[in-house]
């Protein structure tokens, strides 16, 4: 995808191989150069044009006049002492901050990436949205979160979740371009089967995403089983209510064959009663899905709370009602890995 920086330079890391090839041909260079450059960027993952040592110095200088190659600066790295979670606070080239987390599962390392600086969605329990929205991330900035984390940690990254700061479907074009880049066989070649995209429910974009048939897992931040309760904690519900959302999910499943994952942040006294479980089971009955229960992470601005015991109780209730549910493993709790909390300390 063609994007330009403030100096009118093309963001080279955001280009798919065929787009890079087009640019290289426009420069009057040979086509095979594009393949070499793509490999430097996405396989060897260099940080500058000068490291592309099989290109002549003249060509490297020419590239610098047309393209930019930006990197992320690691401001902070927090490593959990209880599991192998690592959390990064990165500074972007314009001075904004974002967060990225590496989580270790038995099948490999997964990176949780941010898609925007801040968020417009206004979910009441979420730290990422409290200071509002600043800007969308470029696809290269989403990708660099993974490349930088992989390089710094020395770990092999096999999966990604779009569950960091921001609403991925509110930055649709960049997110789709990122998915194309990260899964490209000539680049990182990550299987989209190992990628999950989480959304608060931007319904028209769920339909768009379904049409792309990408094979990724769609996670829906549901968090309530009725419109009144959902609207209280998620303003997006006033735009697209639960019925519209579930209709879009049915369509997504029909077109892609991929089971939907519903996220349910359990909040004491708000959505954790026996009646809530019954209502949720009724709502999702017949749906090919999975419910992921997360005891709400406490943020300092709100008084929402829950705990693992309550989450386990709720899970048992759902299971008895025939729903497939798990309690999300808490990773990195000693380093405050809940999204948006670290960035907030730096931005204000
Ligand atoms: N905007 C997207 C993705 C980012 S948030 C979305 O809404 O899905 C990733 C997940 O973390 C979402 O399910 C979100 O609702 C949840 N989340 C945010 N703050 C939380 C908190 N304090 N406790 C538990 N889950 C939280």
XYZ file of C-alpha atoms and ligand atoms in Angstrom:
374
model
C 0.000 0.000 0.000
C 1.366 3.371 -0.997
C 1.728 5.714 1.996
C 3.897 8.789 2.303
C 5.622 10.355 5.299
C 5.634 14.071 6.158
C 8.517 14.628 3.731
C 6.699 13.003 0.831
C 8.800 9.842 0.978
C 7.150 6.471 0.313
C 6.984 4.141 3.311
C 8.934 1.248 1.786
C 8.043 -1.317 4.441
C 4.332 -0.933 3.642
C 4.732 -2.075 0.032
C 3.795 -5.573 -1.110
C 6.347 -7.205 -3.481
C 4.433 -6.258 -6.636
C 4.055 -2.656 -5.444
C 7.746 -2.428 -4.673
C 8.523 -3.866 -8.078
C 6.429 -1.166 -9.742
C 8.308 1.560 -7.875
C 11.687 0.053 -8.712
C 10.764 -0.139 -12.408
C 9.620 3.509 -12.270
C 13.116 4.378 -11.032
C 14.534 2.748 -14.162
C 16.053 -0.121 -12.183
C 15.915 -3.835 -12.932
C 12.985 -5.834 -11.608
C 15.088 -8.295 -9.605
C 16.278 -5.454 -7.372
C 12.786 -5.329 -5.869
C 13.122 -8.958 -4.772
C 16.486 -8.244 -3.163
C 15.144 -5.205 -1.336
C 12.012 -7.025 -0.137
C 14.231 -9.733 1.308
C 16.433 -7.188 3.096
C 13.327 -5.615 4.597
C 11.186 -8.608 5.503
C 13.542 -11.564 5.934
C 16.844 -10.045 7.050
C 14.930 -7.080 8.481
C 17.615 -4.423 8.255
C 17.117 -1.022 9.822
C 18.647 1.100 7.039
C 19.315 1.221 3.307
C 23.058 1.172 3.950
C 22.825 -2.360 5.279
C 21.582 -3.580 1.871
C 25.075 -4.540 0.857
C 24.310 -6.269 -2.433
C 23.030 -2.942 -3.833
C 25.453 -0.337 -5.143
C 26.018 2.777 -3.045
C 24.461 4.833 -5.857
C 21.291 2.762 -5.765
C 21.086 2.976 -1.970
C 21.374 6.776 -2.227
C 18.664 6.845 -4.867
C 16.398 4.773 -2.640
C 16.883 7.247 0.197
C 15.586 10.052 -2.032
C 12.335 8.221 -2.749
C 11.647 5.984 0.242
C 11.725 6.145 4.018
C 12.414 3.234 6.356
C 11.311 3.979 9.898
C 12.055 1.985 12.993
C 10.547 1.752 16.457
C 12.534 2.828 19.468
C 12.282 0.595 22.543
C 11.594 2.956 25.457
C 10.891 0.208 27.956
C 11.000 -3.581 28.121
C 9.279 -5.367 30.990
C 9.791 -9.067 31.496
C 7.464 -11.099 33.633
C 9.103 -13.142 36.346
C 6.230 -15.636 36.513
C 5.797 -16.497 32.834
C 7.799 -15.511 29.774
C 5.665 -12.547 28.830
C 7.583 -9.499 27.589
C 5.990 -6.123 27.196
C 7.433 -3.311 25.098
C 6.735 0.376 25.125
C 7.791 1.701 21.727
C 8.252 5.279 20.560
C 7.141 5.964 17.009
C 9.042 8.348 14.747
C 6.567 11.174 15.535
C 7.044 10.805 19.305
C 3.829 8.895 20.032
C 3.940 5.706 22.097
C 2.411 2.265 21.611
C 2.546 -1.085 23.402
C 3.326 -4.597 22.192
C 3.397 -7.843 24.162
C 5.057 -11.199 23.437
C 3.142 -14.089 24.970
C 4.554 -17.590 25.179
C 2.191 -20.500 24.611
C 3.128 -24.151 24.346
C 2.736 -23.940 20.555
C 4.945 -20.873 20.110
C 5.284 -17.151 20.695
C 2.443 -14.814 19.789
C 2.745 -11.058 19.583
C -0.104 -8.782 20.629
C 0.066 -5.666 18.449
C -1.485 -2.204 18.631
C -3.301 -0.851 15.574
C -3.874 2.802 16.534
C -2.399 5.420 18.844
C -5.238 5.588 21.356
C -8.795 4.607 20.458
C -12.116 6.310 19.636
C -14.396 3.546 20.827
C -14.795 4.655 24.438
C -15.261 1.258 26.130
C -15.654 2.117 29.799
C -13.317 -0.564 31.191
C -10.460 -0.035 28.723
C -7.339 2.012 29.481
C -6.501 2.452 25.786
C -9.399 4.760 25.099
C -9.360 7.052 28.112
C -7.031 9.696 26.661
C -8.826 9.450 23.313
C -7.574 8.817 19.823
C -4.466 10.303 18.201
C -3.937 8.558 14.883
C -4.002 5.328 12.915
C -0.865 3.233 12.650
C 0.587 2.607 9.200
C 0.768 -1.041 8.170
C 4.562 -0.819 8.472
C 4.234 0.342 12.079
C 2.055 -2.665 12.917
C 4.560 -4.968 11.229
C 7.583 -3.331 12.900
C 6.090 -4.153 16.293
C 6.574 -7.842 15.462
C 9.956 -7.464 13.736
C 11.371 -5.384 16.587
C 10.046 -7.718 19.297
C 11.445 -10.750 17.440
C 14.859 -9.148 17.004
C 15.091 -7.857 20.548
C 13.908 -11.044 22.245
C 15.619 -13.491 19.898
C 12.428 -15.547 19.897
C 10.700 -17.149 16.970
C 7.286 -15.569 16.508
C 4.609 -17.798 15.030
C 1.395 -15.905 15.685
C -0.140 -12.491 16.195
C -3.237 -11.092 17.852
C -4.609 -7.659 16.979
C -5.670 -6.970 20.537
C -3.376 -4.170 21.659
C -4.221 -0.469 21.664
C -6.828 0.602 19.106
C -9.752 -0.790 17.155
C -8.346 -2.732 14.172
C -11.483 -2.404 12.049
C -11.385 1.377 12.527
C -8.034 1.286 10.696
C -9.209 -1.210 8.119
C -6.998 -0.524 5.090
C -3.752 -0.475 7.047
C -4.722 -3.597 8.980
C -5.599 -5.520 5.808
C -2.318 -4.409 4.234
C -0.457 -5.527 7.367
C -2.126 -8.957 7.112
C -1.006 -9.218 3.492
C 2.561 -8.321 4.435
C 2.959 -10.492 7.522
C 1.603 -13.566 5.731
C 3.469 -13.044 2.465
C 5.454 -16.144 1.444
C 8.384 -13.936 0.420
C 8.355 -12.204 3.797
C 7.599 -13.395 7.329
C 5.192 -15.999 5.923
C 3.059 -16.161 9.071
C 0.023 -18.369 8.653
C -3.144 -16.327 9.151
C -4.521 -19.390 10.950
C -2.304 -18.163 13.786
C -3.706 -14.637 13.709
C -6.706 -13.301 15.629
C -8.347 -9.961 15.065
C -10.409 -8.567 17.909
C -13.136 -6.004 17.329
C -15.659 -4.195 19.497
C -18.118 -4.723 16.633
C -17.840 -2.397 13.632
C -20.468 -4.324 11.698
C -19.950 -3.096 8.093
C -16.252 -3.918 8.343
C -16.981 -7.446 9.574
C -18.839 -8.019 6.293
C -15.906 -6.562 4.346
C -13.441 -8.769 6.191
C -15.562 -11.868 5.570
C -15.349 -11.271 1.818
C -11.545 -11.358 1.971
C -11.671 -14.981 3.268
C -8.341 -14.593 4.986
C -8.619 -17.565 7.345
C -7.928 -15.575 10.484
C -9.911 -15.901 13.695
C -12.401 -13.176 14.407
C -12.759 -12.290 18.082
C -15.761 -10.256 19.095
C -15.634 -8.174 22.259
C -19.165 -8.942 23.377
C -18.941 -8.492 27.169
C -22.730 -8.410 27.723
C -25.720 -10.458 26.671
C -28.264 -7.642 26.285
C -28.258 -4.217 24.660
C -28.939 -2.223 27.807
C -25.967 -3.648 29.700
C -23.700 -3.553 26.635
C -24.482 0.073 25.831
C -23.582 1.030 29.389
C -20.002 -0.184 28.948
C -19.554 -0.029 25.163
C -20.826 3.091 23.344
C -20.346 1.304 19.986
C -23.434 -0.749 20.873
C -25.607 2.322 20.213
C -24.368 2.288 16.619
C -24.466 -1.469 15.989
C -26.512 -3.430 18.479
C -26.119 -7.065 19.514
C -28.581 -8.375 16.901
C -26.804 -6.642 14.026
C -23.469 -7.798 15.405
C -24.503 -11.439 15.672
C -26.014 -11.320 12.205
C -22.636 -10.156 10.869
C -20.916 -12.944 12.827
C -23.228 -15.551 11.312
C -22.351 -14.211 7.891
C -18.630 -14.305 8.716
C -18.903 -17.929 9.743
C -20.973 -18.839 6.693
C -18.479 -17.288 4.283
C -15.204 -18.274 5.971
C -16.090 -21.437 7.910
C -14.068 -20.041 10.818
C -15.447 -20.425 14.324
C -16.026 -17.079 16.052
C -14.480 -16.327 19.397
C -16.491 -14.145 21.794
C -14.617 -12.209 24.452
C -16.423 -11.690 27.721
C -14.713 -9.417 30.265
C -16.353 -10.396 33.497
C -17.254 -7.445 35.730
C -18.417 -7.912 39.279
C -22.123 -7.091 39.633
C -22.452 -6.073 36.015
C -22.470 -9.173 33.826
C -21.558 -12.119 36.051
C -24.858 -13.384 37.475
C -26.615 -16.683 36.845
C -29.218 -14.794 34.779
C -26.412 -13.265 32.670
C -25.050 -16.739 31.943
C -28.505 -17.974 30.948
C -29.098 -14.989 28.695
C -25.682 -15.437 27.061
C -26.290 -19.143 26.475
C -29.620 -18.332 24.853
C -28.066 -15.624 22.693
C -25.216 -17.811 21.446
C -27.079 -21.128 21.384
C -26.677 -22.805 18.014
C -23.682 -20.652 17.156
C -20.396 -22.368 16.261
C -18.307 -20.355 18.672
C -16.101 -20.215 21.661
C -16.469 -17.899 24.671
C -13.325 -16.518 26.236
C -13.935 -15.216 29.749
C -11.489 -12.585 31.034
C -11.701 -11.387 34.636
C -11.707 -7.621 34.019
C -8.296 -6.027 34.532
C -8.501 -3.240 37.035
C -7.610 0.189 35.675
C -7.085 3.087 37.995
C -9.737 5.327 36.427
C -12.633 2.909 37.073
C -13.920 0.744 39.840
C -14.627 -2.383 37.782
C -13.369 -5.591 39.312
C -13.532 -9.366 39.113
C -11.379 -12.381 39.899
C -10.472 -15.831 38.622
C -12.862 -17.556 41.009
C -15.814 -15.618 39.625
C -14.604 -16.306 36.083
C -14.334 -20.031 36.765
C -17.826 -20.045 38.289
C -19.222 -18.253 35.238
C -17.438 -20.672 32.911
C -18.980 -23.665 34.690
C -22.410 -22.117 34.344
C -21.914 -21.582 30.620
C -20.596 -25.079 30.186
C -23.625 -26.535 31.958
C -25.759 -24.579 29.512
C -23.942 -26.113 26.557
C -21.540 -23.314 25.627
C -17.904 -23.910 24.824
C -16.061 -21.565 27.211
C -12.619 -21.057 28.717
C -11.134 -18.601 31.174
C -8.296 -16.734 29.536
C -4.943 -17.513 31.083
C -3.613 -14.395 32.740
C -0.170 -13.629 31.398
C 2.223 -11.005 32.598
C 0.029 -9.820 35.458
C 3.132 -8.771 37.398
C 4.117 -6.392 34.590
C 0.691 -4.883 34.033
C 0.309 -6.365 30.574
C -3.272 -5.076 30.239
C -3.486 -2.869 27.178
C -2.946 0.835 27.345
C -1.755 1.092 30.929
C 1.938 1.599 30.238
C 1.453 4.084 27.440
C -0.767 6.228 29.691
C 2.137 6.804 32.074
C 4.156 8.246 29.217
C 1.664 10.318 27.297
C 0.338 12.456 30.103
N -10.559 -2.719 20.010
C -10.505 -4.139 19.911
C -9.187 -4.759 20.299
C -8.435 -4.216 21.469
S -8.831 -4.695 23.099
C -11.644 -4.744 20.685
O -12.403 -4.024 21.302
O -11.833 -5.949 20.602
C -8.579 -6.412 23.252
C -9.547 -7.055 24.230
O -9.280 -6.642 25.580
C -10.993 -6.677 23.962
O -11.821 -7.798 24.110
C -11.251 -5.655 25.049
O -12.617 -5.485 25.271
C -10.480 -6.251 26.203
N -10.194 -5.332 27.297
C -9.899 -4.026 27.256
N -9.720 -3.536 28.493
C -9.894 -4.564 29.345
C -9.840 -4.700 30.766
N -9.581 -3.646 31.557
N -10.060 -5.914 31.286
C -10.323 -6.986 30.494
N -10.387 -6.919 29.161
C -10.185 -5.718 28.592
